[in-house]
Amino acid sequence: MDTTNLIMWSAVAPVPLLSAMTVLLLLSMLLVLLVSSPTAALRIGFVSTTLTVAMSVYMLTIFDNDFAGIQLYENYQNFAFNYSVGVDGANILFIPLTAILTLLALIYTLTTRRSTDRIQIACLLGYEAILIGAFSSMNAMQFWIWCVLELVPLVLITYRTGSGQNKRWVVALLMQHWGSGLLMVFAGFMLLAFSIMGPADVLSFDWIMLSENEKPLQYGTLIFFLLLFGFAIRMPLFPFHGWLPVLAEQGSVASVGIFLVGLKLGVYAAIRFILPTVPEIAEEWTWFVLTLGLIGIFYGALLALMQVNIRRLLAFAVISHTGMLVIGIFDFNKYGMEGSILLSIAYGLATAGMLFSIGMIYKRTHTAYISRLGGMYDVSAAIAILFVISALSTMVMPGTPGFDGAHLLIEGTIKGHGWLVSIAILIGNVLAAALLLRAFQQIFIASPKRFQGPFVYKTNTSTDPSPRNERIIATVICSLLIGIGFHTSPWVDMIDQNVEHRRELHKIDYGTHYIDKDSMHLETKDYEK
C-alpha cells in the first residue's frame, strides 16, 4: 500500500472527523429512542443534525484540492476486519449533501403530524449515519455492510409513515429488489478479493489494495457484471428500476427526500468500486452500459410524460437522469466523470426540493394527482418558487449547478462516444425539461379540473409554524442551487483533485486509453500529446 498518497486525519483535524459524524448520529439515534419526551427527541435530532452540517462544512474547508490522494484517512485493524474511511474528489461533496438534506427532512417533519414520532426521528438520524458511513468507506465489505443496514430505517419509515395503502407490498418489493442487488454485490466483492489474494496473503477488502492490484483477474467479466447489476438496482438504471416509482408514490416524503442521496450511492459505487478494480473489462463492455443508459434516458422521460401522479412523474425523471449519469461515468475521461459527480449532487438537491414541495402540496390537498391540482401559486409562492427553481436545476439552466455539470458531461461524451450519443442525451434532457415545465404549469398556474376540497389549511395563521418551516426549506434549497450554480469552480476543483495530480501515477496502457487507477479516470493518449 502506497502511504504517500494518504493524509491521516490527525494531520489536519483535531478529531477523526468522518467517524465522529457517524458516531454522533448513532448515539443521537439511541438517545432519541431512550427519551420519553417528543420535545426532547426533536431537540436531540436538531442538535445532532446541525452539528453534522457544521462538521461537514468544516471538512470542506480543510480539504486540500492540491493533494492527490485520500484525505482524513482513518484505518483501524481489529482481528480480521479492517475499518477504513477517507474522502477524495469522488465522495467529498456527497457527505455535506447528506447532512443538509437530513436537516431539511427533520424540519419538514415539523410541518406534519409526525413531528412527535420518536421512531421517525431516530430513523432519519440512523439513515444519515449509514449514508455518511457508506460514502466515506474505503473498504468494500464495510461499504456493503452499510448498504445492508440502510434497509432498516428505510423499511421502518416506509411502513410507519408511508402514504400508500399497500405498505407491506411496497416493503416486500423493496426487499426483493435490494436483496438481490446486495447478494450480487457481495458475490462480486468476494470474487474480487479472492482473485487478488496470493498464497501467503490475508483476504482483504481494502479499497486501496483492490485498486492497486495489477494481477489479471480470472473471473473479471463475472465480477464486472455482478457489481454493475448490483449497483444498477440502487441507482436505479433501466431495466432495474421497477421499485422506485412504487416507493415514490407510496413512501414517506421525508424518507424519500434523503433517500435520493442514497440513490446516488449506486452511482458513487460504480465510480469507486468498478472502474478502478476492473478497468479493462469495464472498457470492453462500455457499449452495453451505454445502451442501457440511452434506453433509460428516453424510457424514463417518455414514461414520466404519461404519469398522472406527480410522485411517479418525478421517479421516472430520476430514472432518465440516471441514464445520463451512467453514460458520463463510462465516458472514460475526466470531463464525463466530473460532470457525472457534479450532476449527481445537483440532481440530488434539486429533486429533493421538488419532492419537498410536492409533500407540502399533498399536506394541503391530500392528493398527488396532477389533474386534481392547480392554482397552487396563489396558495404558497414559496412552494411554487422551490419547485420551479429545482426543476430548472434539473433542466441544466444557466445559473444552476446542473449547467456546468451537463456541459462537462457532454464534452466528455463527445470525446468518449461521439456526437450522436451527445445529441441523444440533449434530446432526452429536453424531454425531461418539457415534462417538468408542464407539471409546473398544471399544478401551480392552471385552474384545477376537479375541486378537491380546500387548498389552504384552516390553521394557516400566524400561530401555525408550518408556513415558516416551508419558507426555510425553500430558502435553503434555492439559495444552495443558485449559489452553487453561479460559483461552481470550487466544487469542480474538489472533484478534480484526484484527476490532475495523479496523471503520472499507476498508469497502465490499455489499447486506446490510459487508465489512471488511483484517480479512477481514463485519459486518452491524445491528451498526453
Short mmCIF file of C-alpha atoms in Angstrom, two decimals:
data_model
loop_
_atom_site.label_atom_id
_atom_site.label_comp_id
_atom_site.label_asym_id
_atom_site.label_seq_id
_atom_site.Cartn_x
_atom_site.Cartn_y
_atom_site.Cartn_z
CA MET A 1 0.00 0.00 0.00
CA ASP A 2 1.36 3.40 -1.03
CA THR A 3 1.00 5.63 2.04
CA THR A 4 2.43 8.68 0.26
CA ASN A 5 -1.00 9.28 -1.24
CA LEU A 6 -2.73 9.44 2.14
CA ILE A 7 -3.32 12.27 4.60
CA MET A 8 -4.21 10.89 8.01
CA TRP A 9 -6.94 12.64 9.94
CA SER A 10 -4.56 13.55 12.76
CA ALA A 11 -2.53 15.75 10.40
CA VAL A 12 -5.36 18.14 9.58
CA ALA A 13 -8.20 17.75 12.11
CA PRO A 14 -8.45 17.67 15.92
CA VAL A 15 -10.73 14.60 15.83
CA PRO A 16 -11.34 11.73 13.39
CA LEU A 17 -13.97 13.76 11.60
CA LEU A 18 -15.65 11.09 9.46
CA SER A 19 -16.04 8.58 12.27
CA ALA A 20 -17.10 11.35 14.65
CA MET A 21 -20.03 12.31 12.43
CA THR A 22 -21.19 8.72 12.18
CA VAL A 23 -20.82 8.02 15.91
CA LEU A 24 -22.54 11.30 16.84
CA LEU A 25 -25.59 10.41 14.77
CA LEU A 26 -25.75 6.83 16.03
CA LEU A 27 -25.54 7.97 19.66
CA SER A 28 -28.20 10.60 19.00
CA MET A 29 -30.42 7.93 17.49
CA LEU A 30 -30.09 5.82 20.64
CA LEU A 31 -30.84 8.83 22.86
CA VAL A 32 -33.96 9.62 20.84
CA LEU A 33 -35.17 6.06 21.35
CA LEU A 34 -34.45 6.20 25.08
CA VAL A 35 -36.07 9.53 25.94
CA SER A 36 -39.81 9.62 26.53
CA SER A 37 -40.42 13.25 25.65
CA PRO A 38 -41.10 14.06 21.95
CA THR A 39 -39.80 17.59 22.55
CA ALA A 40 -36.51 16.25 23.89
CA ALA A 41 -36.26 13.86 20.94
CA LEU A 42 -36.73 16.73 18.49
CA ARG A 43 -34.09 18.81 20.25
CA ILE A 44 -31.61 15.94 20.15
CA GLY A 45 -32.36 15.44 16.47
CA PHE A 46 -31.87 19.09 15.57
CA VAL A 47 -28.70 19.45 17.65
CA SER A 48 -27.06 16.35 16.15
CA THR A 49 -28.04 17.15 12.54
CA THR A 50 -26.94 20.77 12.90
CA LEU A 51 -23.60 19.67 14.35
CA THR A 52 -23.20 17.23 11.47
CA VAL A 53 -23.81 20.00 8.94
CA ALA A 54 -21.22 22.16 10.72
CA MET A 55 -18.69 19.30 10.77
CA SER A 56 -19.24 18.57 7.08
CA VAL A 57 -18.71 22.24 6.23
CA TYR A 58 -15.53 22.22 8.30
CA MET A 59 -14.45 19.13 6.35
CA LEU A 60 -14.82 21.10 3.12
CA THR A 61 -12.66 23.93 4.48
CA ILE A 62 -9.74 21.65 5.38
CA PHE A 63 -9.93 19.60 2.18
CA ASP A 64 -6.78 20.17 0.11
CA ASN A 65 -7.57 20.44 -3.61
CA ASP A 66 -3.88 20.25 -4.47
CA PHE A 67 -3.25 16.90 -2.81
CA ALA A 68 -3.60 13.79 -4.95
CA GLY A 69 -4.95 11.08 -2.70
CA ILE A 70 -7.21 10.10 0.16
CA GLN A 71 -7.61 12.70 2.92
CA LEU A 72 -8.87 12.47 6.52
CA TYR A 73 -7.88 8.83 6.31
CA GLU A 74 -8.63 6.51 9.25
CA ASN A 75 -7.62 2.89 9.46
CA TYR A 76 -8.22 0.52 12.36
CA GLN A 77 -7.39 -3.17 12.27
CA ASN A 78 -9.48 -5.36 14.54
CA PHE A 79 -8.92 -9.11 14.22
CA ALA A 80 -9.78 -9.97 10.60
CA PHE A 81 -11.81 -6.80 9.88
CA ASN A 82 -10.23 -3.62 8.62
CA TYR A 83 -12.15 -0.38 9.24
CA SER A 84 -11.02 2.43 6.97
CA VAL A 85 -12.63 5.70 5.89
CA GLY A 86 -11.48 8.71 3.90
CA VAL A 87 -12.52 11.31 1.35
CA ASP A 88 -11.31 12.36 -2.07
CA GLY A 89 -12.81 14.06 -5.09
CA ALA A 90 -15.25 11.21 -5.69
CA ASN A 91 -17.12 11.42 -2.37
CA ILE A 92 -16.26 14.74 -0.69
CA LEU A 93 -19.47 16.52 -1.77
CA PHE A 94 -21.91 13.71 -1.04
CA ILE A 95 -21.36 13.94 2.73
CA PRO A 96 -22.44 17.60 3.20
CA LEU A 97 -25.33 16.96 0.78
CA THR A 98 -26.49 14.11 3.04
CA ALA A 99 -26.16 16.27 6.15
CA ILE A 100 -28.10 19.22 4.70
CA LEU A 101 -30.97 17.13 3.30
CA THR A 102 -31.36 15.27 6.61
CA LEU A 103 -31.65 18.55 8.50
CA LEU A 104 -34.24 19.76 5.97
CA ALA A 105 -36.12 16.46 6.25
CA LEU A 106 -36.28 16.96 10.01
CA ILE A 107 -37.59 20.49 9.50
CA TYR A 108 -40.14 19.08 7.08
CA THR A 109 -41.45 16.70 9.75
CA LEU A 110 -42.39 19.76 11.83
CA THR A 111 -45.00 20.58 9.19
CA THR A 112 -46.62 17.15 9.57
CA ARG A 113 -48.20 15.15 12.35
CA ARG A 114 -45.02 13.04 12.61
CA SER A 115 -43.03 15.68 14.47
CA THR A 116 -43.72 13.84 17.75
CA ASP A 117 -42.84 10.40 16.38
CA ARG A 118 -39.59 9.38 18.07
CA ILE A 119 -39.18 6.37 15.76
CA GLN A 120 -39.37 8.65 12.71
CA ILE A 121 -36.71 10.97 14.13
CA ALA A 122 -34.48 8.06 15.12
CA CYS A 123 -34.79 6.54 11.65
CA LEU A 124 -33.76 9.79 9.99
CA LEU A 125 -30.70 10.06 12.23
CA GLY A 126 -29.79 6.42 11.64
CA TYR A 127 -30.27 6.85 7.90
CA GLU A 128 -27.91 9.81 7.84
CA ALA A 129 -25.27 7.93 9.83
CA ILE A 130 -25.48 4.97 7.46
CA LEU A 131 -25.15 7.11 4.33
CA ILE A 132 -22.16 9.05 5.70
CA GLY A 133 -20.55 5.77 6.73
CA ALA A 134 -21.12 4.28 3.28
CA PHE A 135 -19.91 7.31 1.32
CA SER A 136 -16.72 7.53 3.37
CA SER A 137 -15.91 3.80 3.38
CA MET A 138 -12.53 2.79 2.00
CA ASN A 139 -13.27 -0.91 2.45
CA ALA A 140 -15.52 -2.85 0.08
CA MET A 141 -17.08 -5.12 2.69
CA GLN A 142 -17.55 -2.22 5.08
CA PHE A 143 -19.39 -0.39 2.30
CA TRP A 144 -21.58 -3.45 1.72
CA ILE A 145 -22.49 -3.75 5.41
CA TRP A 146 -23.62 -0.12 5.49
CA CYS A 147 -25.77 -0.77 2.40
CA VAL A 148 -27.43 -3.72 4.18
CA LEU A 149 -28.10 -1.60 7.27
CA GLU A 150 -29.68 1.08 5.07
CA LEU A 151 -32.70 -1.19 4.61
CA VAL A 152 -33.61 -0.95 8.31
CA PRO A 153 -34.54 2.77 8.57
CA LEU A 154 -35.96 2.84 5.05
CA VAL A 155 -38.31 -0.07 5.70
CA LEU A 156 -39.37 1.32 9.09
CA ILE A 157 -40.10 4.79 7.70
CA THR A 158 -41.98 3.40 4.71
CA TYR A 159 -44.06 1.04 6.83
CA ARG A 160 -44.87 3.58 9.55
CA THR A 161 -45.30 6.84 7.66
CA GLY A 162 -45.92 5.90 4.03
CA SER A 163 -48.93 7.47 2.34
CA GLY A 164 -49.97 4.38 0.35
CA GLN A 165 -52.44 1.65 1.22
CA ASN A 166 -50.20 -1.30 0.31
CA LYS A 167 -47.22 -0.67 2.55
CA ARG A 168 -46.44 -4.34 3.10
CA TRP A 169 -46.34 -4.95 -0.63
CA VAL A 170 -44.07 -1.92 -1.10
CA VAL A 171 -41.70 -3.19 1.59
CA ALA A 172 -41.72 -6.69 0.07
CA LEU A 173 -40.96 -5.27 -3.39
CA LEU A 174 -38.13 -3.18 -1.96
CA MET A 175 -36.64 -6.15 -0.11
CA GLN A 176 -36.87 -8.31 -3.23
CA HIS A 177 -35.02 -5.86 -5.46
CA TRP A 178 -32.47 -4.64 -2.94
CA GLY A 179 -31.87 -8.12 -1.55
CA SER A 180 -30.93 -9.46 -4.99
CA GLY A 181 -28.71 -6.44 -5.62
CA LEU A 182 -26.91 -6.84 -2.29
CA LEU A 183 -26.33 -10.53 -2.95
CA MET A 184 -24.78 -9.77 -6.35
CA VAL A 185 -22.53 -7.08 -4.88
CA PHE A 186 -21.46 -9.41 -2.05
CA ALA A 187 -20.57 -12.14 -4.54
CA GLY A 188 -18.67 -9.65 -6.70
CA PHE A 189 -16.64 -8.33 -3.76
CA MET A 190 -15.82 -11.85 -2.57
CA LEU A 191 -14.66 -12.94 -6.03
CA LEU A 192 -12.59 -9.79 -6.38
CA ALA A 193 -10.90 -10.18 -3.00
CA PHE A 194 -10.11 -13.88 -3.55
CA SER A 195 -8.82 -13.17 -7.07
CA ILE A 196 -6.11 -10.77 -5.90
CA MET A 197 -5.15 -12.77 -2.80
CA GLY A 198 -1.81 -14.53 -3.09
CA PRO A 199 -0.90 -17.83 -1.43
CA ALA A 200 0.63 -16.09 1.59
CA ASP A 201 -1.76 -13.12 1.69
CA VAL A 202 -4.66 -12.44 4.02
CA LEU A 203 -8.09 -11.89 2.49
CA SER A 204 -8.55 -8.12 2.26
CA PHE A 205 -11.34 -5.87 1.03
CA ASP A 206 -9.33 -2.67 1.45
CA TRP A 207 -10.12 -0.35 -1.46
CA ILE A 208 -6.53 0.83 -1.87
CA MET A 209 -5.29 -2.74 -2.23
CA LEU A 210 -8.11 -3.61 -4.63
CA SER A 211 -7.46 -0.58 -6.81
CA GLU A 212 -3.66 -1.08 -6.85
CA ASN A 213 -3.96 -4.69 -7.98
CA GLU A 214 -2.20 -5.40 -11.27
CA LYS A 215 -2.82 -9.16 -11.39
CA PRO A 216 -5.09 -10.46 -14.17
CA LEU A 217 -8.48 -11.44 -12.74
CA GLN A 218 -9.61 -14.95 -13.54
CA TYR A 219 -13.31 -14.05 -13.31
CA GLY A 220 -13.06 -10.40 -14.30
CA THR A 221 -16.15 -10.34 -16.54
CA LEU A 222 -18.28 -12.07 -13.91
CA ILE A 223 -17.07 -9.63 -11.25
CA PHE A 224 -17.89 -6.68 -13.51
CA PHE A 225 -21.46 -7.81 -14.18
CA LEU A 226 -22.16 -8.75 -10.58
CA LEU A 227 -21.09 -5.30 -9.41
CA LEU A 228 -22.74 -3.50 -12.32
CA PHE A 229 -26.14 -5.15 -11.90
CA GLY A 230 -25.99 -4.89 -8.12
CA PHE A 231 -25.26 -1.17 -8.25
CA ALA A 232 -27.72 -0.65 -11.13
CA ILE A 233 -30.59 -1.64 -8.84
CA ARG A 234 -29.51 1.05 -6.40
CA MET A 235 -29.15 3.86 -8.97
CA PRO A 236 -31.70 2.78 -10.41
CA LEU A 237 -30.69 2.09 -14.02
CA PHE A 238 -33.07 0.69 -16.63
CA PRO A 239 -34.27 -2.11 -16.51
CA PHE A 240 -33.65 -2.45 -12.74
CA HIS A 241 -35.88 0.46 -11.78
CA GLY A 242 -39.26 -1.15 -11.04
CA TRP A 243 -39.24 -0.49 -7.30
CA LEU A 244 -38.58 3.28 -7.40
CA PRO A 245 -41.92 4.58 -8.82
CA VAL A 246 -43.78 2.42 -6.30
CA LEU A 247 -41.72 3.71 -3.36
CA ALA A 248 -42.01 7.32 -4.54
CA GLU A 249 -45.79 7.03 -4.83
CA GLN A 250 -46.48 5.26 -1.55
CA GLY A 251 -43.49 6.12 0.64
CA SER A 252 -42.91 8.98 3.04
CA VAL A 253 -41.78 12.31 1.56
CA ALA A 254 -39.31 12.86 4.41
CA SER A 255 -37.65 9.49 3.79
CA VAL A 256 -37.71 9.80 0.01
CA GLY A 257 -36.07 13.23 0.24
CA ILE A 258 -32.95 11.88 1.94
CA PHE A 259 -33.26 8.59 0.05
CA LEU A 260 -32.43 10.50 -3.13
CA VAL A 261 -28.91 10.79 -1.75
CA GLY A 262 -29.00 7.05 -1.13
CA LEU A 263 -29.78 6.54 -4.81
CA LYS A 264 -26.59 8.39 -5.67
CA LEU A 265 -24.79 5.79 -3.57
CA GLY A 266 -25.18 3.44 -6.54
CA VAL A 267 -23.62 5.98 -8.91
CA TYR A 268 -20.79 6.60 -6.46
CA ALA A 269 -20.24 2.84 -6.01
CA ALA A 270 -19.75 2.41 -9.76
CA ILE A 271 -17.09 5.14 -9.69
CA ARG A 272 -15.39 3.79 -6.57
CA PHE A 273 -15.55 0.02 -7.00
CA ILE A 274 -15.95 -0.80 -10.72
CA LEU A 275 -13.66 1.45 -12.74
CA PRO A 276 -10.56 1.15 -10.51
CA THR A 277 -10.82 -2.62 -9.97
CA VAL A 278 -11.85 -4.00 -13.39
CA PRO A 279 -10.88 -1.21 -15.82
CA GLU A 280 -10.17 -3.43 -18.83
CA ILE A 281 -13.47 -5.27 -18.50
CA ALA A 282 -15.36 -2.02 -17.99
CA GLU A 283 -13.89 -0.62 -21.20
CA GLU A 284 -14.69 -3.80 -23.09
CA TRP A 285 -18.39 -3.69 -22.07
CA THR A 286 -18.86 0.06 -22.43
CA TRP A 287 -21.21 -0.46 -25.38
CA PHE A 288 -23.54 -2.48 -23.16
CA VAL A 289 -23.67 0.12 -20.39
CA LEU A 290 -24.05 2.87 -23.00
CA THR A 291 -27.06 1.07 -24.48
CA LEU A 292 -28.75 0.75 -21.08
CA GLY A 293 -28.06 4.41 -20.35
CA LEU A 294 -29.55 5.64 -23.63
CA ILE A 295 -32.64 3.47 -23.26
CA GLY A 296 -33.05 4.67 -19.69
CA ILE A 297 -32.88 8.34 -20.71
CA PHE A 298 -35.75 8.08 -23.20
CA TYR A 299 -37.71 5.42 -21.33
CA GLY A 300 -37.73 7.47 -18.14
CA ALA A 301 -38.63 10.72 -19.92
CA LEU A 302 -41.44 9.20 -22.00
CA LEU A 303 -42.92 7.31 -19.05
CA ALA A 304 -42.78 10.49 -16.98
CA LEU A 305 -44.81 12.32 -19.64
CA MET A 306 -47.53 9.67 -19.27
CA GLN A 307 -47.91 9.91 -15.49
CA VAL A 308 -50.91 11.41 -13.73
CA ASN A 309 -49.31 11.14 -10.29
CA ILE A 310 -46.65 13.78 -9.66
CA ARG A 311 -44.60 11.50 -7.40
CA ARG A 312 -44.38 8.80 -10.09
CA LEU A 313 -43.51 11.51 -12.60
CA LEU A 314 -40.52 12.59 -10.52
CA ALA A 315 -39.47 8.96 -10.05
CA PHE A 316 -39.33 8.37 -13.80
CA ALA A 317 -37.47 11.67 -14.22
CA VAL A 318 -34.85 10.32 -11.80
CA ILE A 319 -34.57 7.17 -13.94
CA SER A 320 -34.00 9.33 -17.01
CA HIS A 321 -31.32 11.34 -15.22
CA THR A 322 -29.60 8.15 -14.07
CA GLY A 323 -29.05 7.15 -17.69
CA MET A 324 -27.15 10.40 -18.25
CA LEU A 325 -25.01 9.91 -15.16
CA VAL A 326 -24.03 6.36 -16.10
CA ILE A 327 -23.00 7.41 -19.60
CA GLY A 328 -20.80 10.12 -18.09
CA ILE A 329 -19.09 7.60 -15.82
CA PHE A 330 -18.32 5.32 -18.76
CA ASP A 331 -17.02 8.13 -20.97
CA PHE A 332 -13.57 7.16 -19.67
CA ASN A 333 -12.30 10.70 -19.44
CA LYS A 334 -12.12 13.28 -16.70
CA TYR A 335 -14.82 15.54 -18.15
CA GLY A 336 -17.50 12.87 -18.16
CA MET A 337 -16.56 11.78 -14.64
CA GLU A 338 -16.57 15.32 -13.27
CA GLY A 339 -19.89 16.03 -14.97
CA SER A 340 -21.50 12.88 -13.56
CA ILE A 341 -20.42 13.65 -9.98
CA LEU A 342 -21.45 17.31 -10.18
CA LEU A 343 -24.80 16.39 -11.77
CA SER A 344 -25.37 13.77 -9.07
CA ILE A 345 -25.06 16.49 -6.44
CA ALA A 346 -27.25 18.92 -8.41
CA TYR A 347 -29.93 16.33 -9.18
CA GLY A 348 -29.98 15.09 -5.60
CA LEU A 349 -30.56 18.57 -4.20
CA ALA A 350 -32.98 19.68 -6.92
CA THR A 351 -35.12 16.53 -6.91
CA ALA A 352 -35.31 16.71 -3.11
CA GLY A 353 -36.58 20.28 -3.49
CA MET A 354 -39.32 19.14 -5.85
CA LEU A 355 -40.28 16.27 -3.56
CA PHE A 356 -40.48 18.56 -0.54
CA SER A 357 -42.70 20.95 -2.49
CA ILE A 358 -44.96 18.09 -3.59
CA GLY A 359 -45.14 16.90 0.03
CA MET A 360 -46.23 20.37 1.14
CA ILE A 361 -48.90 20.36 -1.56
CA TYR A 362 -50.06 16.87 -0.53
CA LYS A 363 -50.39 18.09 3.05
CA ARG A 364 -52.83 20.76 1.87
CA THR A 365 -54.79 18.88 -0.79
CA HIS A 366 -54.36 15.20 0.21
CA THR A 367 -53.79 14.28 -3.42
CA ALA A 368 -50.80 13.80 -5.72
CA TYR A 369 -52.83 13.57 -8.94
CA ILE A 370 -51.93 16.36 -11.33
CA SER A 371 -55.47 16.62 -12.74
CA ARG A 372 -56.82 17.49 -9.29
CA LEU A 373 -54.27 20.20 -8.63
CA GLY A 374 -53.98 23.75 -9.88
CA GLY A 375 -53.65 27.33 -8.75
CA MET A 376 -51.14 26.40 -6.05
CA TYR A 377 -49.05 29.50 -6.71
CA ASP A 378 -51.80 31.59 -5.11
CA VAL A 379 -51.73 29.32 -2.07
CA SER A 380 -47.97 29.44 -1.43
CA ALA A 381 -45.48 31.34 -3.55
CA ALA A 382 -42.61 29.76 -1.58
CA ILE A 383 -43.64 26.25 -2.64
CA ALA A 384 -44.01 27.36 -6.26
CA ILE A 385 -40.60 29.04 -6.31
CA LEU A 386 -38.99 25.99 -4.70
CA PHE A 387 -40.47 23.70 -7.36
CA VAL A 388 -39.61 25.85 -10.37
CA ILE A 389 -36.02 26.59 -9.31
CA SER A 390 -35.47 22.91 -8.51
CA ALA A 391 -36.99 21.96 -11.87
CA LEU A 392 -34.80 24.48 -13.71
CA SER A 393 -31.75 22.97 -11.99
CA THR A 394 -32.55 19.55 -13.45
CA MET A 395 -33.04 21.21 -16.86
CA VAL A 396 -29.39 22.38 -16.70
CA MET A 397 -30.36 26.02 -16.99
CA PRO A 398 -27.63 28.69 -16.68
CA GLY A 399 -27.16 29.83 -13.11
CA THR A 400 -27.71 26.34 -11.68
CA PRO A 401 -25.09 23.68 -10.83
CA GLY A 402 -26.58 21.38 -13.43
CA PHE A 403 -25.50 23.78 -16.19
CA ASP A 404 -21.75 23.29 -15.71
CA GLY A 405 -22.21 19.63 -14.83
CA ALA A 406 -24.12 18.92 -18.04
CA HIS A 407 -21.56 20.79 -20.14
CA LEU A 408 -18.74 18.72 -18.64
CA LEU A 409 -20.70 15.52 -19.22
CA ILE A 410 -21.50 16.42 -22.83
CA GLU A 411 -17.87 17.35 -23.52
CA GLY A 412 -16.74 14.05 -22.05
CA THR A 413 -19.34 12.14 -24.08
CA ILE A 414 -18.25 13.83 -27.30
CA LYS A 415 -14.67 12.77 -26.60
CA GLY A 416 -15.63 9.28 -25.48
CA HIS A 417 -18.55 8.28 -27.69
CA GLY A 418 -19.03 10.90 -30.37
CA TRP A 419 -21.65 13.43 -31.36
CA LEU A 420 -24.61 11.08 -31.88
CA VAL A 421 -24.65 9.92 -28.26
CA SER A 422 -24.26 13.51 -27.06
CA ILE A 423 -27.18 14.65 -29.22
CA ALA A 424 -29.30 11.80 -27.83
CA ILE A 425 -28.51 12.93 -24.27
CA LEU A 426 -29.50 16.51 -25.11
CA ILE A 427 -32.78 15.36 -26.67
CA GLY A 428 -33.54 13.33 -23.56
CA ASN A 429 -32.83 16.35 -21.40
CA VAL A 430 -35.23 18.44 -23.50
CA LEU A 431 -37.94 15.83 -22.91
CA ALA A 432 -37.28 15.94 -19.17
CA ALA A 433 -37.48 19.74 -19.26
CA ALA A 434 -40.80 19.57 -21.10
CA LEU A 435 -42.41 17.23 -18.58
CA LEU A 436 -41.29 19.29 -15.58
CA LEU A 437 -42.44 22.58 -17.11
CA ARG A 438 -45.77 21.02 -17.97
CA ALA A 439 -46.13 19.73 -14.41
CA PHE A 440 -45.36 23.20 -13.02
CA GLN A 441 -47.94 24.78 -15.30
CA GLN A 442 -50.65 22.27 -14.39
CA ILE A 443 -50.00 22.32 -10.64
CA PHE A 444 -49.22 25.96 -9.94
CA ILE A 445 -50.61 28.06 -12.79
CA ALA A 446 -53.65 26.32 -14.33
CA SER A 447 -57.02 26.03 -12.65
CA PRO A 448 -57.82 22.59 -11.17
CA LYS A 449 -60.01 20.37 -13.33
CA ARG A 450 -61.77 18.95 -10.29
CA PHE A 451 -62.23 20.64 -6.95
CA GLN A 452 -60.64 18.59 -4.22
CA GLY A 453 -61.52 20.41 -1.03
CA PRO A 454 -59.91 23.48 0.49
CA PHE A 455 -56.39 24.12 -0.70
CA VAL A 456 -55.41 26.13 2.38
CA TYR A 457 -55.21 24.87 5.93
CA LYS A 458 -57.76 26.39 8.25
CA THR A 459 -54.91 26.58 10.75
CA ASN A 460 -52.73 28.56 8.35
CA THR A 461 -52.46 31.56 10.64
CA SER A 462 -49.67 33.44 12.33
CA THR A 463 -49.60 30.81 15.10
CA ASP A 464 -49.04 27.91 12.68
CA PRO A 465 -45.30 27.19 12.25
CA SER A 466 -45.79 25.23 9.01
CA PRO A 467 -45.57 28.16 6.54
CA ARG A 468 -42.43 29.42 8.28
CA ASN A 469 -40.77 26.00 8.10
CA GLU A 470 -41.78 25.67 4.46
CA ARG A 471 -40.16 29.01 3.68
CA ILE A 472 -36.99 27.89 5.50
CA ILE A 473 -36.78 24.75 3.34
CA ALA A 474 -37.44 26.72 0.15
CA THR A 475 -34.88 29.39 1.06
CA VAL A 476 -32.12 26.91 1.90
CA ILE A 477 -32.53 24.75 -1.21
CA CYS A 478 -32.96 27.67 -3.62
CA SER A 479 -30.00 29.51 -2.12
CA LEU A 480 -27.78 26.46 -2.44
CA LEU A 481 -28.83 25.78 -6.03
CA ILE A 482 -28.37 29.37 -7.16
CA GLY A 483 -25.23 29.96 -5.09
CA ILE A 484 -23.50 26.81 -6.34
CA GLY A 485 -24.74 27.50 -9.87
CA PHE A 486 -23.07 30.91 -10.02
CA HIS A 487 -19.91 29.74 -8.25
CA THR A 488 -19.23 26.21 -9.47
CA SER A 489 -15.44 26.38 -9.74
CA PRO A 490 -14.58 25.45 -6.11
CA TRP A 491 -16.75 22.35 -6.28
CA VAL A 492 -15.30 21.26 -9.62
CA ASP A 493 -11.82 21.77 -8.17
CA MET A 494 -12.68 19.43 -5.29
CA ILE A 495 -13.96 16.77 -7.67
CA ASP A 496 -10.91 17.27 -9.87
CA GLN A 497 -8.34 16.89 -7.10
CA ASN A 498 -7.74 13.22 -7.83
CA VAL A 499 -7.51 13.73 -11.60
CA GLU A 500 -4.89 16.30 -12.46
CA HIS A 501 -2.33 15.46 -9.78
CA ARG A 502 -2.18 11.71 -10.38
CA ARG A 503 -1.69 11.69 -14.11
CA GLU A 504 1.71 10.02 -13.85
CA LEU A 505 0.89 7.57 -11.05
CA HIS A 506 -0.01 3.91 -11.63
CA LYS A 507 -0.76 4.35 -15.33
CA ILE A 508 -1.17 1.25 -17.41
CA ASP A 509 -1.54 1.32 -21.18
CA TYR A 510 -4.70 -0.49 -22.27
CA GLY A 511 -5.16 -0.14 -26.00
CA THR A 512 -6.55 3.28 -26.84
CA HIS A 513 -6.78 4.59 -23.27
CA TYR A 514 -4.56 5.36 -20.35
CA ILE A 515 -6.09 4.10 -17.15
CA ASP A 516 -5.24 6.09 -14.04
CA LYS A 517 -6.31 3.64 -11.37
CA ASP A 518 -5.72 5.95 -8.41
CA SER A 519 -7.85 8.72 -9.81
CA MET A 520 -10.31 6.28 -11.36
CA HIS A 521 -10.14 8.14 -14.65
CA LEU A 522 -9.15 7.02 -18.10
CA GLU A 523 -7.32 9.54 -20.25
CA THR A 524 -6.84 9.24 -23.99
CA LYS A 525 -3.39 9.25 -25.50
CA ASP A 526 -4.33 12.41 -27.35
CA TYR A 527 -4.34 14.22 -24.04
CA GLU A 528 -0.66 13.35 -23.48
CA LYS A 529 0.18 14.75 -26.90
#
